[in-house]
Amino acid sequence: MTYDQTVEWMFAQLPVYQFQGASAYKANLDNILLFAEHLRNPEKKLNFIHIAGTNGKGSTSHMLASILQEAGYNVGLYTSPHLKDFRERIKINGREIPKDFLVDFINTHKPFLESNNLSFFEMSVGLAFAYFEKEEVDIAIIEVGLGGRLDATNIITPLVSVITNIGIDHTQFLGTTEEAIASEKAGIIKPGVPVVIGEYTSVTKKVFKAKAAEKESAIHYAKTVSQNYESDLKGSYQEPNKKTAVKAIQILQSISDFKISENQIINGLQTVSANTGLRGRWEKLHENPTVVCDTAHNRHGLEVVLKQVSEQKFDLLHIVLGVVNDKDLDEILPLFPSAAQYYFCKPEIFRGLDAGVLQHEAAQYDLIGEIYDSVSAAYSAAMSNASADDFIFIGGSTFVVAEIL
C-alpha cells in the first residue's frame, strides 16, 4: 500500500475516537499490552515523560520537547489528535515519522492488528513506541489520549509524570465531577515516580496527594516556579503550562543524568513552534483585520481563550464557529459573547454538528449569525465583512482550526 492508502486503511478499518467519538473508546489496557508484547516491549527500553490533563497537554508536551531539543537530546514526541496529517502525532526533534516507516510497520503487523481488533489509538501508540526504539531517542514525551488510568499510553513507566489541570470534559468516560476526573488522570502516577501538578483546586489537590501517597511518589507543584518565562506560544493560558514544563525539567534533572541549562530552558520556550511544529494555539493568521485561531474546545479551555479575545482591541468581533455533535452546547455556548457576528459551520468529519442546529441552539443565548456550507466559506465571509480594525476568532473545535490551517 502507498502512504495514503495505508492511512486510509487505518482510518476506515479501526475505531478512531477523533472521528467517531464514544464508539471508539476502549476501557481497558488488554490490547495495548498484547500489542506491546508482540512488538517485544519497546516501551521497556525507553525514557519517558508522561503527560495527562484536561487542557494544556499538547502545549506542555511541545514545550518540554523543545527545551530538551535545545539541550541537544534526541527527543521523541507523541501527541494527539493531529490537525492535517496523521504523522504530526509522532515526531523526533520536530520531524514527522517517515511515510516509509509507517507503511512498512502497518504492512508487517496488519495480520496482528486485524486478528486482535486493535483500536486506532492502540495501533498508533504501538507504532510510536516502535519508532522511538528504532531511532534510539534519549527521551520520549508522551501525551495521554483520553483520561489516564485506562489510556493506551499508560503501560509506560516514565521518569516523571505530569498532570496539567482538571476540567469537566469527556464525562461519559471519566465521570461528572472534578474528583472523579482527577482520579482518572491520577491513574498515570506510578510507584516511586515523581509527579508534577500544573493547576489544581482544593478538590483535585486532595485526589493527587492521596494517589501520590499511595504510590509513594513525590508530588511537586508548578506554582513553585517563581520566574516568568517568555514563549512564542502567546495565549495567556500558556502561563501555567510554561511553569509546568519548567518544573518537570527541574525534577527530571534532579532524578536523572539529563542536564539542561537555564539558557536552554529560555531558548526552548521561545522556539516551541520552530522546534516542534506546533500549531493552532492562539495562532495569528492575519493582520488588518486580526485573525486568530485556537483549538480550545471544552469549557475549561474556552473560558480562558474567550477571555483573551475580550481583552483585544477591535471595532467589531467576528466568530467563525463549529463544533462536534457530542459537545454539550449548554456548557460552552454561554461562554461566547453576544456582541459578535457569528459564522456557523460544520467541520468536515462524521462527528461534525450540523451548522443549522448550531445556529438554532446558539440563538437561545443571543448568539446571532448565518450558516455556511463549509468552514472555508464561513472564514471567507468573515474576511469579506470585516474591516481592518476588526477581530476574527476561529474555533470551537480542533477540526475547524485544522480546515483553516
PDB file of C-alpha atoms in Angstrom, residues 94-355:
ATOM      1  CA  GLY A  94      10.240  18.104  15.254  1.00  0.00           C
ATOM      2  CA  ARG A  95      10.419  15.817  12.212  1.00  0.00           C
ATOM      3  CA  GLU A  96       7.387  13.669  11.472  1.00  0.00           C
ATOM      4  CA  ILE A  97       7.672   9.907  11.298  1.00  0.00           C
ATOM      5  CA  PRO A  98       8.716   8.919   7.736  1.00  0.00           C
ATOM      6  CA  LYS A  99       5.973   7.658   5.461  1.00  0.00           C
ATOM      7  CA  ASP A 100       8.030   4.573   4.584  1.00  0.00           C
ATOM      8  CA  PHE A 101       8.380   3.537   8.225  1.00  0.00           C
ATOM      9  CA  LEU A 102       4.649   3.897   8.834  1.00  0.00           C
ATOM     10  CA  VAL A 103       3.713   1.933   5.704  1.00  0.00           C
ATOM     11  CA  ASP A 104       6.187  -0.870   6.445  1.00  0.00           C
ATOM     12  CA  PHE A 105       5.049  -1.070  10.070  1.00  0.00           C
ATOM     13  CA  ILE A 106       1.369  -1.398   9.184  1.00  0.00           C
ATOM     14  CA  ASN A 107       2.030  -3.911   6.408  1.00  0.00           C
ATOM     15  CA  THR A 108       4.214  -6.011   8.696  1.00  0.00           C
ATOM     16  CA  HIS A 109       1.757  -6.073  11.598  1.00  0.00           C
ATOM     17  CA  LYS A 110      -1.515  -5.918   9.681  1.00  0.00           C
ATOM     18  CA  PRO A 111      -2.454  -9.585  10.363  1.00  0.00           C
ATOM     19  CA  PHE A 112      -1.990  -8.991  14.106  1.00  0.00           C
ATOM     20  CA  LEU A 113      -3.911  -5.715  14.031  1.00  0.00           C
ATOM     21  CA  GLU A 114      -6.845  -7.286  12.215  1.00  0.00           C
ATOM     22  CA  SER A 115      -6.999 -10.514  14.191  1.00  0.00           C
ATOM     23  CA  ASN A 116      -6.893  -8.715  17.544  1.00  0.00           C
ATOM     24  CA  ASN A 117      -9.161  -5.820  16.538  1.00  0.00           C
ATOM     25  CA  LEU A 118      -6.887  -3.132  17.910  1.00  0.00           C
ATOM     26  CA  SER A 119      -8.279   0.374  18.118  1.00  0.00           C
ATOM     27  CA  PHE A 120      -6.791   3.146  16.029  1.00  0.00           C
ATOM     28  CA  PHE A 121      -5.248   4.718  19.124  1.00  0.00           C
ATOM     29  CA  GLU A 122      -3.728   1.453  20.366  1.00  0.00           C
ATOM     30  CA  MET A 123      -2.184   0.925  16.957  1.00  0.00           C
ATOM     31  CA  SER A 124      -0.779   4.478  16.953  1.00  0.00           C
ATOM     32  CA  VAL A 125       0.753   4.087  20.404  1.00  0.00           C
ATOM     33  CA  GLY A 126       2.487   0.850  19.406  1.00  0.00           C
ATOM     34  CA  LEU A 127       3.766   2.496  16.228  1.00  0.00           C
ATOM     35  CA  ALA A 128       5.204   5.424  18.194  1.00  0.00           C
ATOM     36  CA  PHE A 129       6.978   3.216  20.718  1.00  0.00           C
ATOM     37  CA  ALA A 130       8.456   1.015  17.986  1.00  0.00           C
ATOM     38  CA  TYR A 131       9.675   4.051  16.036  1.00  0.00           C
ATOM     39  CA  PHE A 132      11.213   5.711  19.085  1.00  0.00           C
ATOM     40  CA  GLU A 133      13.013   2.488  19.987  1.00  0.00           C
ATOM     41  CA  LYS A 134      14.405   2.043  16.464  1.00  0.00           C
ATOM     42  CA  GLU A 135      15.673   5.636  16.371  1.00  0.00           C
ATOM     43  CA  GLU A 136      17.126   5.308  19.882  1.00  0.00           C
ATOM     44  CA  VAL A 137      15.645   8.512  21.260  1.00  0.00           C
ATOM     45  CA  ASP A 138      17.130   9.774  24.504  1.00  0.00           C
ATOM     46  CA  ILE A 139      13.683  10.526  25.866  1.00  0.00           C
ATOM     47  CA  ALA A 140      10.097  10.484  24.599  1.00  0.00           C
ATOM     48  CA  ILE A 141       7.376  12.919  25.655  1.00  0.00           C
ATOM     49  CA  ILE A 142       4.081  11.014  25.672  1.00  0.00           C
ATOM     50  CA  GLU A 143       0.717  12.784  25.795  1.00  0.00           C
ATOM     51  CA  VAL A 144      -2.262  10.857  27.140  1.00  0.00           C
ATOM     52  CA  GLY A 145      -5.087  10.498  24.636  1.00  0.00           C
ATOM     53  CA  LEU A 146      -8.080  10.393  26.982  1.00  0.00           C
ATOM     54  CA  GLY A 147      -8.172  10.200  30.759  1.00  0.00           C
ATOM     55  CA  GLY A 148      -5.109   8.444  32.099  1.00  0.00           C
ATOM     56  CA  ARG A 149      -5.768   5.284  34.080  1.00  0.00           C
ATOM     57  CA  LEU A 150      -7.140   3.323  31.113  1.00  0.00           C
ATOM     58  CA  ASP A 151      -5.424   5.219  28.313  1.00  0.00           C
ATOM     59  CA  ALA A 152      -3.321   3.089  25.956  1.00  0.00           C
ATOM     60  CA  THR A 153      -0.231   5.166  26.755  1.00  0.00           C
ATOM     61  CA  ASN A 154      -0.451   4.132  30.409  1.00  0.00           C
ATOM     62  CA  ILE A 155       1.654   0.995  30.000  1.00  0.00           C
ATOM     63  CA  ILE A 156       4.828   3.067  30.350  1.00  0.00           C
ATOM     64  CA  THR A 157       6.886   3.765  33.456  1.00  0.00           C
ATOM     65  CA  PRO A 158       8.124   7.334  32.985  1.00  0.00           C
ATOM     66  CA  LEU A 159      10.896   9.230  34.709  1.00  0.00           C
ATOM     67  CA  VAL A 160       8.386  11.986  35.532  1.00  0.00           C
ATOM     68  CA  SER A 161       4.597  12.132  35.359  1.00  0.00           C
ATOM     69  CA  VAL A 162       2.782  15.417  34.684  1.00  0.00           C
ATOM     70  CA  ILE A 163      -0.869  16.404  35.190  1.00  0.00           C
ATOM     71  CA  THR A 164      -1.591  19.825  33.720  1.00  0.00           C
ATOM     72  CA  ASN A 165      -5.077  20.549  35.099  1.00  0.00           C
ATOM     73  CA  ILE A 166      -8.573  19.157  35.567  1.00  0.00           C
ATOM     74  CA  GLY A 167     -11.747  20.349  33.849  1.00  0.00           C
ATOM     75  CA  ILE A 168     -15.148  18.840  33.168  1.00  0.00           C
ATOM     76  CA  ASP A 169     -14.808  17.056  29.813  1.00  0.00           C
ATOM     77  CA  HIS A 170     -15.427  13.582  28.371  1.00  0.00           C
ATOM     78  CA  THR A 171     -17.858  12.955  31.228  1.00  0.00           C
ATOM     79  CA  GLN A 172     -19.265   9.836  29.531  1.00  0.00           C
ATOM     80  CA  PHE A 173     -15.931   8.132  30.208  1.00  0.00           C
ATOM     81  CA  LEU A 174     -14.242   9.943  33.094  1.00  0.00           C
ATOM     82  CA  GLY A 175     -17.070  10.935  35.436  1.00  0.00           C
ATOM     83  CA  THR A 176     -19.094  14.069  36.021  1.00  0.00           C
ATOM     84  CA  THR A 177     -17.200  15.632  38.931  1.00  0.00           C
ATOM     85  CA  GLU A 178     -13.752  17.159  39.363  1.00  0.00           C
ATOM     86  CA  GLU A 179     -12.927  14.445  41.876  1.00  0.00           C
ATOM     87  CA  ALA A 180     -13.860  11.597  39.529  1.00  0.00           C
ATOM     88  CA  ILE A 181     -11.986  13.077  36.574  1.00  0.00           C
ATOM     89  CA  ALA A 182      -8.934  13.827  38.731  1.00  0.00           C
ATOM     90  CA  SER A 183      -8.930  10.200  39.864  1.00  0.00           C
ATOM     91  CA  GLU A 184      -8.813   9.022  36.252  1.00  0.00           C
ATOM     92  CA  LYS A 185      -5.998  11.439  35.369  1.00  0.00           C
ATOM     93  CA  ALA A 186      -4.108  10.473  38.533  1.00  0.00           C
ATOM     94  CA  GLY A 187      -4.054   6.933  37.183  1.00  0.00           C
ATOM     95  CA  ILE A 188      -0.796   7.808  35.399  1.00  0.00           C
ATOM     96  CA  ILE A 189       1.018   8.211  38.740  1.00  0.00           C
ATOM     97  CA  LYS A 190       3.385   5.240  39.054  1.00  0.00           C
ATOM     98  CA  PRO A 191       5.083   3.787  42.140  1.00  0.00           C
ATOM     99  CA  GLY A 192       8.091   5.883  43.103  1.00  0.00           C
ATOM    100  CA  VAL A 193       7.815   8.149  40.039  1.00  0.00           C
ATOM    101  CA  PRO A 194       7.633  11.887  40.865  1.00  0.00           C
ATOM    102  CA  VAL A 195       4.577  13.740  39.604  1.00  0.00           C
ATOM    103  CA  VAL A 196       4.274  17.421  38.671  1.00  0.00           C
ATOM    104  CA  ILE A 197       0.888  19.101  39.073  1.00  0.00           C
ATOM    105  CA  GLY A 198       0.241  22.139  36.887  1.00  0.00           C
ATOM    106  CA  GLU A 199      -3.029  23.592  38.201  1.00  0.00           C
ATOM    107  CA  TYR A 200      -5.309  22.319  40.935  1.00  0.00           C
ATOM    108  CA  THR A 201      -8.300  23.094  43.088  1.00  0.00           C
ATOM    109  CA  SER A 202      -8.851  22.135  46.723  1.00  0.00           C
ATOM    110  CA  VAL A 203     -10.790  19.103  45.477  1.00  0.00           C
ATOM    111  CA  THR A 204      -8.283  17.868  42.888  1.00  0.00           C
ATOM    112  CA  LYS A 205      -5.266  18.531  45.126  1.00  0.00           C
ATOM    113  CA  LYS A 206      -6.641  16.063  47.680  1.00  0.00           C
ATOM    114  CA  VAL A 207      -7.031  13.425  44.976  1.00  0.00           C
ATOM    115  CA  PHE A 208      -3.492  13.949  43.679  1.00  0.00           C
ATOM    116  CA  LYS A 209      -1.946  13.916  47.160  1.00  0.00           C
ATOM    117  CA  ALA A 210      -3.780  10.735  48.090  1.00  0.00           C
ATOM    118  CA  LYS A 211      -2.732   8.919  44.916  1.00  0.00           C
ATOM    119  CA  ALA A 212       0.868  10.094  45.224  1.00  0.00           C
ATOM    120  CA  ALA A 213       0.967   8.903  48.850  1.00  0.00           C
ATOM    121  CA  GLU A 214      -0.498   5.554  47.834  1.00  0.00           C
ATOM    122  CA  LYS A 215       2.186   5.140  45.158  1.00  0.00           C
ATOM    123  CA  GLU A 216       4.948   6.581  47.349  1.00  0.00           C
ATOM    124  CA  SER A 217       5.588   9.181  44.672  1.00  0.00           C
ATOM    125  CA  ALA A 218       6.958  12.643  45.387  1.00  0.00           C
ATOM    126  CA  ILE A 219       4.484  15.344  44.377  1.00  0.00           C
ATOM    127  CA  HIS A 220       5.581  18.739  43.057  1.00  0.00           C
ATOM    128  CA  TYR A 221       3.598  21.836  42.072  1.00  0.00           C
ATOM    129  CA  ALA A 222       4.301  24.089  39.105  1.00  0.00           C
ATOM    130  CA  LYS A 223       3.248  27.185  41.064  1.00  0.00           C
ATOM    131  CA  THR A 224       6.564  26.994  42.947  1.00  0.00           C
ATOM    132  CA  VAL A 225       8.305  28.182  39.762  1.00  0.00           C
ATOM    133  CA  SER A 226       8.688  31.888  40.502  1.00  0.00           C
ATOM    134  CA  GLN A 227      10.381  33.081  37.318  1.00  0.00           C
ATOM    135  CA  ASN A 228       8.263  34.318  34.434  1.00  0.00           C
ATOM    136  CA  TYR A 229       9.354  32.911  31.083  1.00  0.00           C
ATOM    137  CA  GLU A 230       8.627  34.226  27.598  1.00  0.00           C
ATOM    138  CA  SER A 231       7.387  31.880  24.882  1.00  0.00           C
ATOM    139  CA  ASP A 232       6.490  32.025  21.216  1.00  0.00           C
ATOM    140  CA  LEU A 233       3.149  30.494  22.266  1.00  0.00           C
ATOM    141  CA  LYS A 234       1.255  33.683  23.051  1.00  0.00           C
ATOM    142  CA  GLY A 235      -2.034  32.548  24.571  1.00  0.00           C
ATOM    143  CA  SER A 236      -2.445  33.816  28.126  1.00  0.00           C
ATOM    144  CA  TYR A 237      -3.423  30.275  29.112  1.00  0.00           C
ATOM    145  CA  GLN A 238       0.187  29.251  28.400  1.00  0.00           C
ATOM    146  CA  GLU A 239       1.406  30.814  31.667  1.00  0.00           C
ATOM    147  CA  PRO A 240       0.690  27.730  33.827  1.00  0.00           C
ATOM    148  CA  ASN A 241       1.839  25.442  31.006  1.00  0.00           C
ATOM    149  CA  LYS A 242       5.237  27.142  30.918  1.00  0.00           C
ATOM    150  CA  LYS A 243       5.681  26.734  34.664  1.00  0.00           C
ATOM    151  CA  THR A 244       4.564  23.110  34.456  1.00  0.00           C
ATOM    152  CA  ALA A 245       7.146  22.373  31.771  1.00  0.00           C
ATOM    153  CA  VAL A 246       9.912  24.130  33.713  1.00  0.00           C
ATOM    154  CA  LYS A 247       9.064  22.276  36.933  1.00  0.00           C
ATOM    155  CA  ALA A 248       9.086  18.960  35.061  1.00  0.00           C
ATOM    156  CA  ILE A 249      12.536  19.780  33.662  1.00  0.00           C
ATOM    157  CA  GLN A 250      13.781  20.675  37.143  1.00  0.00           C
ATOM    158  CA  ILE A 251      12.531  17.379  38.573  1.00  0.00           C
ATOM    159  CA  LEU A 252      13.919  15.400  35.623  1.00  0.00           C
ATOM    160  CA  GLN A 253      17.373  16.844  36.261  1.00  0.00           C
ATOM    161  CA  SER A 254      17.173  16.113  39.982  1.00  0.00           C
ATOM    162  CA  ILE A 255      16.498  12.399  39.480  1.00  0.00           C
ATOM    163  CA  SER A 256      18.449  11.541  36.313  1.00  0.00           C
ATOM    164  CA  ASP A 257      21.552  12.254  34.242  1.00  0.00           C
ATOM    165  CA  PHE A 258      19.720  14.705  31.981  1.00  0.00           C
ATOM    166  CA  LYS A 259      21.397  18.138  32.012  1.00  0.00           C
ATOM    167  CA  ILE A 260      19.573  21.254  30.833  1.00  0.00           C
ATOM    168  CA  SER A 261      20.855  24.787  31.383  1.00  0.00           C
ATOM    169  CA  GLU A 262      18.760  27.830  32.192  1.00  0.00           C
ATOM    170  CA  ASN A 263      19.584  29.286  28.763  1.00  0.00           C
ATOM    171  CA  GLN A 264      18.361  26.094  27.102  1.00  0.00           C
ATOM    172  CA  ILE A 265      15.089  26.362  29.022  1.00  0.00           C
ATOM    173  CA  ILE A 266      14.720  30.008  27.950  1.00  0.00           C
ATOM    174  CA  ASN A 267      15.580  29.270  24.317  1.00  0.00           C
ATOM    175  CA  GLY A 268      13.382  26.162  24.234  1.00  0.00           C
ATOM    176  CA  LEU A 269      10.326  28.054  25.421  1.00  0.00           C
ATOM    177  CA  GLN A 270      10.900  30.810  22.867  1.00  0.00           C
ATOM    178  CA  THR A 271      11.187  28.407  19.903  1.00  0.00           C
ATOM    179  CA  VAL A 272       8.456  25.847  20.543  1.00  0.00           C
ATOM    180  CA  SER A 273       6.759  26.207  17.177  1.00  0.00           C
ATOM    181  CA  ALA A 274      10.013  26.248  15.213  1.00  0.00           C
ATOM    182  CA  ASN A 275      11.458  23.255  17.070  1.00  0.00           C
ATOM    183  CA  THR A 276       8.353  21.072  17.173  1.00  0.00           C
ATOM    184  CA  GLY A 277       5.919  22.315  14.519  1.00  0.00           C
ATOM    185  CA  LEU A 278       3.105  23.005  16.995  1.00  0.00           C
ATOM    186  CA  ARG A 279       0.192  24.975  15.518  1.00  0.00           C
ATOM    187  CA  GLY A 280      -3.291  26.143  16.437  1.00  0.00           C
ATOM    188  CA  ARG A 281      -2.626  27.614  19.883  1.00  0.00           C
ATOM    189  CA  TRP A 282      -3.660  31.286  19.783  1.00  0.00           C
ATOM    190  CA  GLU A 283      -2.155  31.366  16.315  1.00  0.00           C
ATOM    191  CA  LYS A 284      -2.355  34.685  14.495  1.00  0.00           C
ATOM    192  CA  LEU A 285      -3.170  34.147  10.826  1.00  0.00           C
ATOM    193  CA  HIS A 286      -3.693  37.686   9.534  1.00  0.00           C
ATOM    194  CA  GLU A 287      -3.301  41.369  10.338  1.00  0.00           C
ATOM    195  CA  ASN A 288      -5.804  44.126   9.487  1.00  0.00           C
ATOM    196  CA  PRO A 289      -8.170  42.504  10.326  1.00  0.00           C
ATOM    197  CA  THR A 290      -6.547  40.479  13.055  1.00  0.00           C
ATOM    198  CA  VAL A 291      -7.375  36.784  12.686  1.00  0.00           C
ATOM    199  CA  VAL A 292      -6.640  34.304  15.470  1.00  0.00           C
ATOM    200  CA  CYS A 293      -7.480  30.606  15.665  1.00  0.00           C
ATOM    201  CA  ASP A 294      -7.313  28.335  18.690  1.00  0.00           C
ATOM    202  CA  THR A 295      -8.089  24.653  19.231  1.00  0.00           C
ATOM    203  CA  ALA A 296      -9.738  25.138  22.658  1.00  0.00           C
ATOM    204  CA  HIS A 297     -12.977  23.158  22.584  1.00  0.00           C
ATOM    205  CA  ASN A 298     -14.212  22.482  26.130  1.00  0.00           C
ATOM    206  CA  ARG A 299     -15.498  24.789  28.856  1.00  0.00           C
ATOM    207  CA  HIS A 300     -12.223  24.938  30.750  1.00  0.00           C
ATOM    208  CA  GLY A 301     -10.219  25.855  27.650  1.00  0.00           C
ATOM    209  CA  LEU A 302     -12.750  28.165  26.029  1.00  0.00           C
ATOM    210  CA  GLU A 303     -13.218  30.251  29.184  1.00  0.00           C
ATOM    211  CA  VAL A 304      -9.578  31.301  29.089  1.00  0.00           C
ATOM    212  CA  VAL A 305      -9.380  31.783  25.320  1.00  0.00           C
ATOM    213  CA  LEU A 306     -12.573  33.842  25.105  1.00  0.00           C
ATOM    214  CA  LYS A 307     -11.382  35.995  27.995  1.00  0.00           C
ATOM    215  CA  GLN A 308      -8.275  36.748  25.950  1.00  0.00           C
ATOM    216  CA  VAL A 309     -10.461  37.560  22.933  1.00  0.00           C
ATOM    217  CA  SER A 310     -12.410  40.050  25.067  1.00  0.00           C
ATOM    218  CA  GLU A 311      -9.166  41.768  26.047  1.00  0.00           C
ATOM    219  CA  GLN A 312      -8.213  42.542  22.433  1.00  0.00           C
ATOM    220  CA  LYS A 313      -8.792  45.955  20.863  1.00  0.00           C
ATOM    221  CA  PHE A 314     -11.188  45.936  17.901  1.00  0.00           C
ATOM    222  CA  ASP A 315     -14.178  47.688  16.380  1.00  0.00           C
ATOM    223  CA  LEU A 316     -16.273  44.580  15.679  1.00  0.00           C
ATOM    224  CA  LEU A 317     -15.845  40.939  16.629  1.00  0.00           C
ATOM    225  CA  HIS A 318     -16.472  38.139  14.127  1.00  0.00           C
ATOM    226  CA  ILE A 319     -16.524  34.492  15.256  1.00  0.00           C
ATOM    227  CA  VAL A 320     -16.251  31.512  12.915  1.00  0.00           C
ATOM    228  CA  LEU A 321     -17.724  28.686  14.984  1.00  0.00           C
ATOM    229  CA  GLY A 322     -18.132  24.952  14.502  1.00  0.00           C
ATOM    230  CA  VAL A 323     -18.318  22.032  16.936  1.00  0.00           C
ATOM    231  CA  VAL A 324     -18.673  18.252  17.072  1.00  0.00           C
ATOM    232  CA  ASN A 325     -22.024  16.618  17.703  1.00  0.00           C
ATOM    233  CA  ASP A 326     -21.221  15.210  21.160  1.00  0.00           C
ATOM    234  CA  LYS A 327     -20.360  18.634  22.573  1.00  0.00           C
ATOM    235  CA  ASP A 328     -22.513  19.855  25.475  1.00  0.00           C
ATOM    236  CA  LEU A 329     -23.692  23.135  23.955  1.00  0.00           C
ATOM    237  CA  ASP A 330     -25.308  24.304  27.179  1.00  0.00           C
ATOM    238  CA  GLU A 331     -21.842  24.164  28.726  1.00  0.00           C
ATOM    239  CA  ILE A 332     -19.944  26.121  26.095  1.00  0.00           C
ATOM    240  CA  LEU A 333     -22.371  28.470  24.299  1.00  0.00           C
ATOM    241  CA  PRO A 334     -22.983  30.690  27.371  1.00  0.00           C
ATOM    242  CA  LEU A 335     -19.244  31.472  27.309  1.00  0.00           C
ATOM    243  CA  PHE A 336     -19.426  33.204  23.929  1.00  0.00           C
ATOM    244  CA  PRO A 337     -20.146  36.955  23.683  1.00  0.00           C
ATOM    245  CA  SER A 338     -23.461  38.087  22.222  1.00  0.00           C
ATOM    246  CA  ALA A 339     -21.813  41.245  20.883  1.00  0.00           C
ATOM    247  CA  ALA A 340     -20.323  39.474  17.871  1.00  0.00           C
ATOM    248  CA  GLN A 341     -21.251  38.426  14.344  1.00  0.00           C
ATOM    249  CA  TYR A 342     -21.294  34.616  14.052  1.00  0.00           C
ATOM    250  CA  TYR A 343     -20.456  32.439  11.074  1.00  0.00           C
ATOM    251  CA  PHE A 344     -21.759  28.948  11.850  1.00  0.00           C
ATOM    252  CA  CYS A 345     -20.227  25.994  10.033  1.00  0.00           C
ATOM    253  CA  LYS A 346     -19.795  22.230  10.239  1.00  0.00           C
ATOM    254  CA  PRO A 347     -16.326  20.677  10.260  1.00  0.00           C
ATOM    255  CA  GLU A 348     -15.965  18.031   7.556  1.00  0.00           C
ATOM    256  CA  ILE A 349     -15.946  14.937   9.752  1.00  0.00           C
ATOM    257  CA  PHE A 350     -18.502  12.328  10.724  1.00  0.00           C
ATOM    258  CA  ARG A 351     -18.902  13.909  14.180  1.00  0.00           C
ATOM    259  CA  GLY A 352     -19.409  17.454  12.889  1.00  0.00           C
ATOM    260  CA  LEU A 353     -22.581  19.140  14.180  1.00  0.00           C
ATOM    261  CA  ASP A 354     -24.916  20.490  11.500  1.00  0.00           C
ATOM    262  CA  ALA A 355     -24.455  24.247  11.184  1.00  0.00           C
TER     263      ALA A 355
END
